Coordinates of C-alpha atoms and ligand atoms in Angstrom, one line a residue:
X1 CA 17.2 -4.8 33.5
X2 CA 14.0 -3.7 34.8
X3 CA 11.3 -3.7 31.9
X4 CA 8.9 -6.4 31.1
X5 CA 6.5 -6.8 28.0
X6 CA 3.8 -9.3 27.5
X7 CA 1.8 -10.8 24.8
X8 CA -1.5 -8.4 24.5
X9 CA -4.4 -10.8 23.4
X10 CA -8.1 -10.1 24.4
X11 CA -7.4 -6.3 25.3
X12 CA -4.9 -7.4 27.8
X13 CA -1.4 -7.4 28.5
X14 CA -0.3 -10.6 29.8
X15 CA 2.5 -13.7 30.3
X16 CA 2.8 -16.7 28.7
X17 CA 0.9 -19.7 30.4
X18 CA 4.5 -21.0 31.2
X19 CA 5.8 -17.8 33.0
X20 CA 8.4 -18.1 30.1
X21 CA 10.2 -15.1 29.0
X22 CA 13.1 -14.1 27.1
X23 CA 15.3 -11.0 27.0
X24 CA 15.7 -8.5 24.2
X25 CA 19.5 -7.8 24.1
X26 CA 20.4 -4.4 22.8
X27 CA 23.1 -5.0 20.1
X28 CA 25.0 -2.0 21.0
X29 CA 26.0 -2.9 24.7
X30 CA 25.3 -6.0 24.0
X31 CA 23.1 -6.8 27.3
X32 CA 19.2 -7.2 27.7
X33 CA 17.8 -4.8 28.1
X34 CA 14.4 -5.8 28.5
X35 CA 12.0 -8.8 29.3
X36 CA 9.5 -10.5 26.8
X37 CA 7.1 -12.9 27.7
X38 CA 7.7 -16.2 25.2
X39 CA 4.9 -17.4 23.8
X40 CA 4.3 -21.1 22.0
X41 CA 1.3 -22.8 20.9
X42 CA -1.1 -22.5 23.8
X43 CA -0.8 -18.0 23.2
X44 CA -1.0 -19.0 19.5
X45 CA -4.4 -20.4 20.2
X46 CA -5.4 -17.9 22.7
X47 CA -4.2 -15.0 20.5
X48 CA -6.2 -16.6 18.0
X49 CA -9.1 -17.4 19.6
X50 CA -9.4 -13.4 20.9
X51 CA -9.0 -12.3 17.1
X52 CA -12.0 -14.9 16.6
X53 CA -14.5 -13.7 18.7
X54 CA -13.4 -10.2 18.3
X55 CA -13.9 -10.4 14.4
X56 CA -17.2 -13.1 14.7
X57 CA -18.8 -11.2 17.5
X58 CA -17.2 -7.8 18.1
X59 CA -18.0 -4.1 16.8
X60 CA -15.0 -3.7 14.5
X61 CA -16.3 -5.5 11.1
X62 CA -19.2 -3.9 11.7
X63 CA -18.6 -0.2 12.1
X64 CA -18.7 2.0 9.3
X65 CA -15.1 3.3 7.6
X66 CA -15.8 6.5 9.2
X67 CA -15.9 5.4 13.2
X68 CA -12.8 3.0 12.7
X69 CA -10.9 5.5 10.3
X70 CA -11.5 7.9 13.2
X71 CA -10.6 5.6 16.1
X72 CA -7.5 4.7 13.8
X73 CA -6.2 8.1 13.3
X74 CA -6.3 8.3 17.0
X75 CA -4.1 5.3 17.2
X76 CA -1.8 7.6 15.1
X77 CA -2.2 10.4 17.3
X78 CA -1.3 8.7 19.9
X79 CA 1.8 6.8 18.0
X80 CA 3.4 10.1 17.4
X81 CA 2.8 11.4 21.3
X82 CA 4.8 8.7 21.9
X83 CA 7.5 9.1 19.3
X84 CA 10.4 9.0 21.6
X85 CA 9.5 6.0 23.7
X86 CA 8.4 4.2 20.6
X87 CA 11.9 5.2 18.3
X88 CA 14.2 4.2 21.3
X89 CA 12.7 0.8 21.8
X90 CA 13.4 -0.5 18.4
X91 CA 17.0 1.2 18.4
X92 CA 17.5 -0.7 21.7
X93 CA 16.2 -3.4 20.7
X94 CA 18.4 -4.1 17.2
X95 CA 20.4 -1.2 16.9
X96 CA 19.1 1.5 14.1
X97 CA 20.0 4.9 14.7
X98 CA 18.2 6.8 17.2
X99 CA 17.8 9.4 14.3
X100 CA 15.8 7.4 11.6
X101 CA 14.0 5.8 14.0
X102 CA 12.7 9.3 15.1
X103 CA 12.6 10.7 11.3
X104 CA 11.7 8.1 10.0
X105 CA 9.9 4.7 11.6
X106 CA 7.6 5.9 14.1
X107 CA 6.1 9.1 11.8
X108 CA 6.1 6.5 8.7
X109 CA 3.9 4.3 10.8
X110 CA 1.8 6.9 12.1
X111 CA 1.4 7.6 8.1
X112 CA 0.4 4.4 6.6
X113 CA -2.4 3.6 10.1
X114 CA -3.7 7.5 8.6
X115 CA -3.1 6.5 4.9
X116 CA -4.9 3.1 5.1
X117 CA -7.8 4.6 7.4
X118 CA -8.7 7.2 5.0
X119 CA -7.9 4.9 2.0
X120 CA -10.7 1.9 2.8
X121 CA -13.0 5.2 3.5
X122 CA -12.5 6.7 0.4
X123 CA -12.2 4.0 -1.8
X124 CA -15.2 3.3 -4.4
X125 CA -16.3 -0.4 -5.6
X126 CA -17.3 -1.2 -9.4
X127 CA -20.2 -1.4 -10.8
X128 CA -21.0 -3.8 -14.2
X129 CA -23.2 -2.2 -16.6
X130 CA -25.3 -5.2 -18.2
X131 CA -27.2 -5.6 -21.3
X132 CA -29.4 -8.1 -19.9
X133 CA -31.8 -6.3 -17.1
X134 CA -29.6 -6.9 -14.0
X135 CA -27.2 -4.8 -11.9
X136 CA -24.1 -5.7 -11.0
X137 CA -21.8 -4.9 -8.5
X138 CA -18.9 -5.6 -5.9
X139 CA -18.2 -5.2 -2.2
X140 CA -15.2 -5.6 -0.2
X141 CA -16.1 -7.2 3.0
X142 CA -13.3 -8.1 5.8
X143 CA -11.7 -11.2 4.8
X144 CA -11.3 -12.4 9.3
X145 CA -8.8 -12.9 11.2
X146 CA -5.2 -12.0 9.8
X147 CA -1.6 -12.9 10.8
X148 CA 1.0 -10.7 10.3
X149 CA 4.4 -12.0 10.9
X150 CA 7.3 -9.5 10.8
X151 CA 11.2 -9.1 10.2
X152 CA 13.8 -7.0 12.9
X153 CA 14.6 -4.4 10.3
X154 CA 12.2 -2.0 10.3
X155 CA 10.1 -3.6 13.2
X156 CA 6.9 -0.7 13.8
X157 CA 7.0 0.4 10.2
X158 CA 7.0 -2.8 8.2
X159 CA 4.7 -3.9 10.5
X160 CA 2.0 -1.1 10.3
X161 CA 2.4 -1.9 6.2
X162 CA 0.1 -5.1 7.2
X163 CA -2.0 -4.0 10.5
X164 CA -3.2 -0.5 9.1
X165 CA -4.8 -2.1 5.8
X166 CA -6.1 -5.3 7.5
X167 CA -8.0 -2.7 10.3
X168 CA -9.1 -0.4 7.8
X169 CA -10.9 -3.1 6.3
X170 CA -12.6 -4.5 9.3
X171 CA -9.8 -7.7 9.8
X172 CA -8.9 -8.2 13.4
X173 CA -5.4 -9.0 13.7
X174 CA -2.8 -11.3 15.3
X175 CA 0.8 -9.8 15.3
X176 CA 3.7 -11.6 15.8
X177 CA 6.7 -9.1 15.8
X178 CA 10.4 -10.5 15.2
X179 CA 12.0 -11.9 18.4
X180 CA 14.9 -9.7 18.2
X181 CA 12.7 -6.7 17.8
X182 CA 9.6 -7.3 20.2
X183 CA 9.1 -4.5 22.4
X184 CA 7.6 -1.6 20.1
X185 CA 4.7 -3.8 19.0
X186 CA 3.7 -4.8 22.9
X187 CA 3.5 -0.5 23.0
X188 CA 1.8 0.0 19.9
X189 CA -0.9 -2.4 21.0
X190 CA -1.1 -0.1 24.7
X191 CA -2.0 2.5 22.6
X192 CA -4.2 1.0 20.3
X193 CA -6.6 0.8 23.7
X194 CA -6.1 3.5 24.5
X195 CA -7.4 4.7 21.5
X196 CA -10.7 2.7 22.0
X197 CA -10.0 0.2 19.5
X198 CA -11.7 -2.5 20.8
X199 CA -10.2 -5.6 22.6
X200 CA -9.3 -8.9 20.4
X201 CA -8.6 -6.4 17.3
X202 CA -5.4 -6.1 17.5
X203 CA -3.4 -8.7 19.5
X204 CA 0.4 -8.6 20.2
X205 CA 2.3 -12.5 20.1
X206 CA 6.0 -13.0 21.1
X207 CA 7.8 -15.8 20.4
X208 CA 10.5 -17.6 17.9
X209 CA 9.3 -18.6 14.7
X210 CA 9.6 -22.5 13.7
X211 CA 7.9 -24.5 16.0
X212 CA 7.1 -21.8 17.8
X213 CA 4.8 -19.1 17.8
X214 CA 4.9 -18.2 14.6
X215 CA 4.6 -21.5 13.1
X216 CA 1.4 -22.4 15.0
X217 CA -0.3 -19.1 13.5
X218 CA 0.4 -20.3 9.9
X219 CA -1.5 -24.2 10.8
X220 CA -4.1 -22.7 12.4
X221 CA -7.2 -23.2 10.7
X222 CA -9.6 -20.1 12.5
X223 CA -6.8 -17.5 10.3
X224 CA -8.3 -16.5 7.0
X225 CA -4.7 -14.8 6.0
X226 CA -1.3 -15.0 6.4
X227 CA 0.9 -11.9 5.4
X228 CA 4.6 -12.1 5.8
X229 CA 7.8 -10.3 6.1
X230 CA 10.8 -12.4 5.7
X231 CA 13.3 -14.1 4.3
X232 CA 13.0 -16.0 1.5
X233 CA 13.2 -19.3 2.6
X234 CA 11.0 -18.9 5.5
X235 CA 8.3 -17.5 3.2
X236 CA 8.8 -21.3 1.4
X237 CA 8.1 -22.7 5.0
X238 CA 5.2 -20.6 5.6
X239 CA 3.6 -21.1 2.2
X240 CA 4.0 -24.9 3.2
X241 CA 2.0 -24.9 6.1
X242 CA -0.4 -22.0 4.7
X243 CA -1.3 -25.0 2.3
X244 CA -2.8 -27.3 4.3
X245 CA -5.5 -24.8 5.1
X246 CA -5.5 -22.7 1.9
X247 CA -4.7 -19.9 3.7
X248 CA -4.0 -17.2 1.1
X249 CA -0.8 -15.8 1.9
X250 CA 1.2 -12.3 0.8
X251 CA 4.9 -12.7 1.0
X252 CA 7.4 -10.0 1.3
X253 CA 10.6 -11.5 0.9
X254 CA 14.7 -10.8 0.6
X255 CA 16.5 -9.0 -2.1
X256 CA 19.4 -8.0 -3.9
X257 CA 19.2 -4.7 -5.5
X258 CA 20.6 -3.8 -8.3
X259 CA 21.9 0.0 -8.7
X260 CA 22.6 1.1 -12.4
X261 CA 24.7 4.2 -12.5
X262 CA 25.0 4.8 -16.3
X263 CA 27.9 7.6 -17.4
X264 CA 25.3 10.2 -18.5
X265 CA 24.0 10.4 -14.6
X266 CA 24.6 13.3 -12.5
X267 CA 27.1 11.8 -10.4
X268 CA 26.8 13.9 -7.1
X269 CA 23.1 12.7 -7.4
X270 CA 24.1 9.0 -7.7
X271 CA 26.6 9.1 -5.5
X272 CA 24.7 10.6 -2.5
X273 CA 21.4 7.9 -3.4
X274 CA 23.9 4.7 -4.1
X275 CA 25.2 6.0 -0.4
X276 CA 21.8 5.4 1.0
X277 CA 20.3 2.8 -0.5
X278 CA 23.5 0.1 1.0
X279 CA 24.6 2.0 4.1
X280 CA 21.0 3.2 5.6
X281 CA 20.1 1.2 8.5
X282 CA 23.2 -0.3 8.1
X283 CA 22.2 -2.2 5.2
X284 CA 19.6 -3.8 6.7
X285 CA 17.0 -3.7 4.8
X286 CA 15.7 -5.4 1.6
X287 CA 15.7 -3.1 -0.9
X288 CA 19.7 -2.3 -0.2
X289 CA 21.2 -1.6 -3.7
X290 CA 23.8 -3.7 -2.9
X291 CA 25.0 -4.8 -6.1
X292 CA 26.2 -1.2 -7.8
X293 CA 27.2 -1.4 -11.8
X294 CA 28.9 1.4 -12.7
X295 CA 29.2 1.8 -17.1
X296 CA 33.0 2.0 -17.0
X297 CA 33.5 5.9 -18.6
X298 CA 33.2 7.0 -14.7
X299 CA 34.0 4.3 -12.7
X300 CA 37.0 5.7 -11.3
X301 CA 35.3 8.9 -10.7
X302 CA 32.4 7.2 -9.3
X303 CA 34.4 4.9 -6.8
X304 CA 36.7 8.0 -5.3
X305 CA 33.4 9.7 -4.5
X306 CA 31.6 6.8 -3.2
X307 CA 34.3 5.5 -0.9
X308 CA 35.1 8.9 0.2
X309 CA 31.2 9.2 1.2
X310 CA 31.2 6.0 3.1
X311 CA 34.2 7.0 4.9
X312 CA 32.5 10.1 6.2
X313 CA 29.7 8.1 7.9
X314 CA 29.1 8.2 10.8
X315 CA 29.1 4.8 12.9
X316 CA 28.3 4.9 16.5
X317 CA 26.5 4.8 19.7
X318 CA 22.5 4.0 17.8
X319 CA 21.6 6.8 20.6
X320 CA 23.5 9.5 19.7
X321 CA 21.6 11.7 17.2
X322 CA 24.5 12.2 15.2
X323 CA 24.8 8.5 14.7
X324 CA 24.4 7.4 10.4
X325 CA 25.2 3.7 11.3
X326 CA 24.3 1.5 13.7
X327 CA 25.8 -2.3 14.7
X328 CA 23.8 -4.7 13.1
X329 CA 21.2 -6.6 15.2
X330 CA 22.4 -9.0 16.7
X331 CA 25.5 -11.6 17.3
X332 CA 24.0 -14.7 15.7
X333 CA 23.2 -11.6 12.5
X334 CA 26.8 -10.2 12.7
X335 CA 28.2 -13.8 12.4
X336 CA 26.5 -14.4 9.0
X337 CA 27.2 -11.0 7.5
X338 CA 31.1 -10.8 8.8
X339 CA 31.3 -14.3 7.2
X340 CA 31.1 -12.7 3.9
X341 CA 34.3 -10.7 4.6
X342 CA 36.0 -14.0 5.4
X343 CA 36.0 -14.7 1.6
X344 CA 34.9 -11.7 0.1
X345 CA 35.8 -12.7 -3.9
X346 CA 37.3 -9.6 -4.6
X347 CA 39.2 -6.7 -3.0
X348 CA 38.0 -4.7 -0.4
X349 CA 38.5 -1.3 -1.0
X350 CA 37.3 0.3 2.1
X351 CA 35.1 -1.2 5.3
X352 CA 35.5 -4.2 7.0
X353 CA 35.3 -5.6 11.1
X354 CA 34.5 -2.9 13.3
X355 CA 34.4 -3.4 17.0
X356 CA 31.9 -5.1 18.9
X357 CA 28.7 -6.1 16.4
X358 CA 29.9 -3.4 13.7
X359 CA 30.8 -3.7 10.4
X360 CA 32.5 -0.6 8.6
X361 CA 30.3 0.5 5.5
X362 CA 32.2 -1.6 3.1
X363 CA 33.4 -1.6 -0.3
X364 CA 34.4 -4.4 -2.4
X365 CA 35.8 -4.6 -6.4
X366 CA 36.3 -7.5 -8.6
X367 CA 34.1 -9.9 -7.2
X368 CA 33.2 -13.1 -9.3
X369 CA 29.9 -12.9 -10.7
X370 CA 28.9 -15.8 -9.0
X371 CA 30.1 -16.1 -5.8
X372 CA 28.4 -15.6 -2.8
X373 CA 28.7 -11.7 -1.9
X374 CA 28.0 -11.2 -5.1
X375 CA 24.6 -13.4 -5.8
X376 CA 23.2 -13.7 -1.6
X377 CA 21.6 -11.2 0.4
X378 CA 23.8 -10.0 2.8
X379 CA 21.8 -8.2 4.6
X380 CA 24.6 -6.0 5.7
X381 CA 26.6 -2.9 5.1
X382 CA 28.5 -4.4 2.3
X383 CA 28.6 -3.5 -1.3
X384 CA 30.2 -5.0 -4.5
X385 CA 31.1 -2.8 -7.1
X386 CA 30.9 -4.1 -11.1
X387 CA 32.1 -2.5 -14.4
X388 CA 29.5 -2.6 -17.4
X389 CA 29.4 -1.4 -20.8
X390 CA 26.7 -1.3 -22.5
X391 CA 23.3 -1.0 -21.9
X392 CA 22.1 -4.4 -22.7
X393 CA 25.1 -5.8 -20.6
X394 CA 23.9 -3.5 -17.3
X395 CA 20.5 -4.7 -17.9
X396 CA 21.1 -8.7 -18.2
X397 CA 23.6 -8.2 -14.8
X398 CA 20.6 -6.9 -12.8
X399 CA 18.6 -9.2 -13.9
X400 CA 20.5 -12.0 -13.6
X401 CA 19.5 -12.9 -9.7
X402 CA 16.6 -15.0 -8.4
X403 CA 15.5 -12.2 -6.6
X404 CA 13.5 -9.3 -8.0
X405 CA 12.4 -7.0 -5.4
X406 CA 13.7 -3.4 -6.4
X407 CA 16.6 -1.7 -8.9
X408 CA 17.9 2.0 -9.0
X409 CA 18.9 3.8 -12.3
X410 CA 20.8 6.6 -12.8
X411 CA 20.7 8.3 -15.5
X412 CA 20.0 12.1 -16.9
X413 CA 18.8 10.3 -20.7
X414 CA 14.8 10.2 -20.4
X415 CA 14.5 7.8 -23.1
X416 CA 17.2 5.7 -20.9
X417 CA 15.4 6.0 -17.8
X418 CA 12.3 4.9 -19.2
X419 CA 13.5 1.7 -21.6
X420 CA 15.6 0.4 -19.0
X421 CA 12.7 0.6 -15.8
X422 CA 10.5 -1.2 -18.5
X423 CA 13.2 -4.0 -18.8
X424 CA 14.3 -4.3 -15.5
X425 CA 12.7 -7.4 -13.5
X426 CA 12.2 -5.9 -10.4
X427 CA 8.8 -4.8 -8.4
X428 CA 9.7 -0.8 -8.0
X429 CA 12.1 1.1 -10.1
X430 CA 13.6 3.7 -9.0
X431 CA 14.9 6.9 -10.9
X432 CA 17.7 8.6 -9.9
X433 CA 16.4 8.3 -5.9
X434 CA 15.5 5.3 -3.6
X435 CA 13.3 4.7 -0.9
X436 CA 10.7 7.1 -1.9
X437 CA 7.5 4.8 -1.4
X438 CA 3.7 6.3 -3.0
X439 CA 1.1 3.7 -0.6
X440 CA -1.0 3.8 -3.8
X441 CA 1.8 2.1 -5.6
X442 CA 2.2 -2.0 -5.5
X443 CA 5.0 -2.6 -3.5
X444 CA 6.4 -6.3 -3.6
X445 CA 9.2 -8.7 -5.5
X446 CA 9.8 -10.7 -8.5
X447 CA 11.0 -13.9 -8.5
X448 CA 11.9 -15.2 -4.9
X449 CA 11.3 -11.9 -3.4
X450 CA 7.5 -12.5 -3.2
X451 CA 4.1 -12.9 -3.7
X452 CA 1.6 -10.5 -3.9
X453 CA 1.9 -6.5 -3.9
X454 CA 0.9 -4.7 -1.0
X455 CA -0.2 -0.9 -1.4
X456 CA -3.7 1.1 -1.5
X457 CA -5.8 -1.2 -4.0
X458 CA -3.4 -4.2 -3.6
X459 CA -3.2 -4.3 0.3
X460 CA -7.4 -4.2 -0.5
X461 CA -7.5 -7.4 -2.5
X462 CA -5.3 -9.3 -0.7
X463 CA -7.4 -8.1 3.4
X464 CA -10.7 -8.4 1.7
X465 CA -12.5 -11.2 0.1
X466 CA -14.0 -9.3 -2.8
X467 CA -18.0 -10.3 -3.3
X468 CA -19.8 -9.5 -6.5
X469 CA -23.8 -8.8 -6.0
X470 CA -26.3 -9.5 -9.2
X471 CA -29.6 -8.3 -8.9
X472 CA -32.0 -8.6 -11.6
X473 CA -34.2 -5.6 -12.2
X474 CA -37.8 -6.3 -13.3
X475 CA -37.3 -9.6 -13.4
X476 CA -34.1 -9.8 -15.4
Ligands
NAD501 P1 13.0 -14.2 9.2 O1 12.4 -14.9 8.0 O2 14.1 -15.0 9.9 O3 11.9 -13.9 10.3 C1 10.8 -13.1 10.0 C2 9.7 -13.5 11.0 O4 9.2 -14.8 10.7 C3 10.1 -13.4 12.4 O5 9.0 -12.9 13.2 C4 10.2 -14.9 12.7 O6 10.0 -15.2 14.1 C5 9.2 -15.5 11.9 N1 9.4 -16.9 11.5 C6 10.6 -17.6 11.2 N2 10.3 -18.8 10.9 C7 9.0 -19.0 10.9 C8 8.1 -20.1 10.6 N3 8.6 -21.3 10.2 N4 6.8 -19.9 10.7 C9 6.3 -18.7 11.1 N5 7.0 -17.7 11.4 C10 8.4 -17.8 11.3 O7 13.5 -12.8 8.7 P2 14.3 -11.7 9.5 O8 15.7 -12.2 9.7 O9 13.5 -11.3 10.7 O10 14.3 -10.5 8.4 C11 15.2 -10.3 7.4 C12 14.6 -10.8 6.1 O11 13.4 -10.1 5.8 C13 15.6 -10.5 4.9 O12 15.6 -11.5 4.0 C14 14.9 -9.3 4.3 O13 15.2 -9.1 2.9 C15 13.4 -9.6 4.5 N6 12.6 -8.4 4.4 C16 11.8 -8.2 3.3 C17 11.1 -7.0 3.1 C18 10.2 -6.8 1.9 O14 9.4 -5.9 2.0 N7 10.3 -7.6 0.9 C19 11.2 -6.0 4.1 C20 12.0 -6.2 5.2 C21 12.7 -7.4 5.3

């Protein structure tokens, strides 16, 4: 293990206080692979403190859209130079497929830093006709300093969703990236330099999360926002300690998709989609449809198909480029998803154990409707499989979860499609696909899935603290 990464804070790249470091363990050989330097409190407040001055003080907040969308698309530029260095450091680091991460993370992140850039530089503010001799209008100035705190899953892309809209509107930022994913943020913020974005605007943090780190970014009182990536719970925590400030926060939080495949679908189509949205990234992520309801006139058809496409994945080495599926994170992550297979309600029809921190993409019938593979996120490559009837009866099974974050449908009825989205309690809707995300769009969960919507206009409201401007004219 030769590689070391540090915090970046000020414009430079550096250990904790302490000396104290931990090790990133690559989930497929299971050994560290690298070095991380563990940060606490003390970088907290020096992380901090270099957002502070670089937001109170600094150029950034002050340039025009045009200069930082320009020194921003550079920052892309330079992301995808670095593609290959960038996608094999989160694959090392928790195991995705060498393959999406190139496809997929890295050019996705160089997208939304380019999308956001030119977004903020394009947007237009309102103006309020009046009756009474005065004009009206608003501006969107920089809210300060934001922290972004961020899953393992998607480590770079989830957490450009957050840095790209909070630069593009003149926020510098602190970012703490997920201890078991830490690496590719310490090289984003290289290049971010090297760009010539300024020191202090974006600042790199490692460390764990409660009492830790993390936890001292949300109670510190020089942060104007908090947005988060997370499970649900430790969005609760976070909220918590947001409070005592009245820090405004954005929580994205943990799902349980539901996946409607209604008889009238084009069943290659649902088939291939229902595939992706459990098994990609090993079903690690939060919009997995991993609750699939199948209306019973093609159930049986459905499940040959579907098991005999999760069969044919491919699950390997992360590094091979043929690799589909990945093992998941890490050993404290395998532990809690193989403990769903202990007791897994109903029958498993294909799947299971695979060696080392594997689990087969797995298939399971018959489960109770309330038990726990059925009703928790997972968080794994594990899908139940339930028989509906009707309409209505599809419709109240999806929506019968305290999360609400995303649903699929499948149908070839128009007038189907478009009821059921509308009924659905879920933030996006998707159509006979999955994954396919607009940035204009809100993005963001129902229930305990969230707070907030992130995307164009709603990433805008939530980095900026919108001003309105009244001017009387002649006197008013
Ligand atoms: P996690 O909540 O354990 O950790 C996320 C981050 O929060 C990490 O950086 C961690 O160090 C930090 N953290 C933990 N406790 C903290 C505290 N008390 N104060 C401050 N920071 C703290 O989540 P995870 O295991 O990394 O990620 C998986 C979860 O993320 C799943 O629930 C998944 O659904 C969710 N997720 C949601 C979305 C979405 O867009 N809604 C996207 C991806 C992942």
């Amino acid at each position: 293990m030769s590689e070391r990464f540090g915090h970046v804070i000020d414009g430079e790249e550096r250990a904790s206080l302490d000396g104290a470091e931990f090790d990133t363990v690559d989930p497929y050989t299971q050994q560290p692979w690298a070095s991380v330097a563990l940060g606490g409190a003390p970088e907290a407040d020096l992380a901090v403190a270099s957002a502070r001055r670089a937001f109170d003080e600094g150029p950034w907040p002050r340039m025009g859209f045009a200069e930082r969308g320009a020194l921003l698309h550079r920052f892309a530029d330079l992301i995808m130079a670095n593609l290959d260095e960038l996608a094999l450091a989160d694959t090392r680091d928790m195991g995705k497929p060498v393959a999406d991460a190139k496809g997929k993370d890295v050019p996705r992140t160089a997208q939304n830093i380019r999308f956001f850039a030119d977004h903020a530089r394009l947007s237009a503010a309102e103006t309020y006709p009046t009756d009474t001799g005065h004009h009206a209008y608003s501006r969107y100035e920089p809210a300060g300093v934001v922290a972004a705190i961020a899953p393992w899953n998607f480590p770079m892309m989830l957490e450009s969703w957050k840095f790209a809209p909070a630069l593009a509107w003149g926020n510098t930022v602190v970012l703490k990236p997920a201890e078991d994913s830490p690496v590719s943020a310490t090289l984003m913020a290289r290049l971010a330099l090297e760009a010539g974005i300024p020191p202090g605007v974006f600042n790199v943090l490692h460390g764990y999360g409660p009492d830790s780190a993390g936890s001292a970014l949300t109670e510190d009182p020089r942060v104007d926002r908090i947005t988060f990536t997370g499970e649900s719970n430790t969005g609760r925590a976070i909220t918590a300690a947001a409070a005592r400030n009245l820090t405004p926060v954005s929580l994205e939080l943990g799902g349980k998709g539901a996946n409607l495949v209604f008889a009238d679908a084009d069943l290659g189509t649902a088939v291939d989609w229902s595939i992706k949205a459990i098994f990609t990234n090993a079903g690690q992520v939060c919009l997995a449809g991993s609750r699939l309801y199948v209306q019973r006139p093609v159930l049986d058809e459905f499940l040959a198909r579907f098991v005999a496409a999760a069969e044919a994945l491919v699950v390997g080495d992360p590094k091979e480029a043929g690799t589909q599926i990945g093992p998941l994170s890490s050993k404290t992550h395998h532990t809690k998803v193989t403990s769903y297979l202990d007791d897994p309600s109903g029958k498993v029809l294909t799947g299971g154990r695979g060696d080392g921190l594997f689990v087969r993409p797995t298939v399971v019938v018959d489960a109770a409707p309330d038990s726990p593979i059925q009703c928790e996120e997972i968080f794994g490559p594990i899908v139940t499989v339930t028989p509906f009837d009707t309409e209505d009866e599809a419709v109240a099974a999806a929506n019968g979860s305290r999360y609400g974050l995303n649903a699929m449908v499948f149908t070839e009825n128009l007038s189907r499609a478009h009821r059921v989205s509308a009924r659905l309690r879920a933030g996006t809707v998707w159509t006979n696909c999955f994954f396919v995300r607009d940035l204009r769009a809100p993005f963001g969960g129902f229930g305990d899935s969230g707070w907030g919507r992130e995307g164009g206009t709603f990433s805008r409201e939530f980095f900026t603290e919108p001003k309105a401007v009244v001017m009387a004219i002649d006197g008013g």
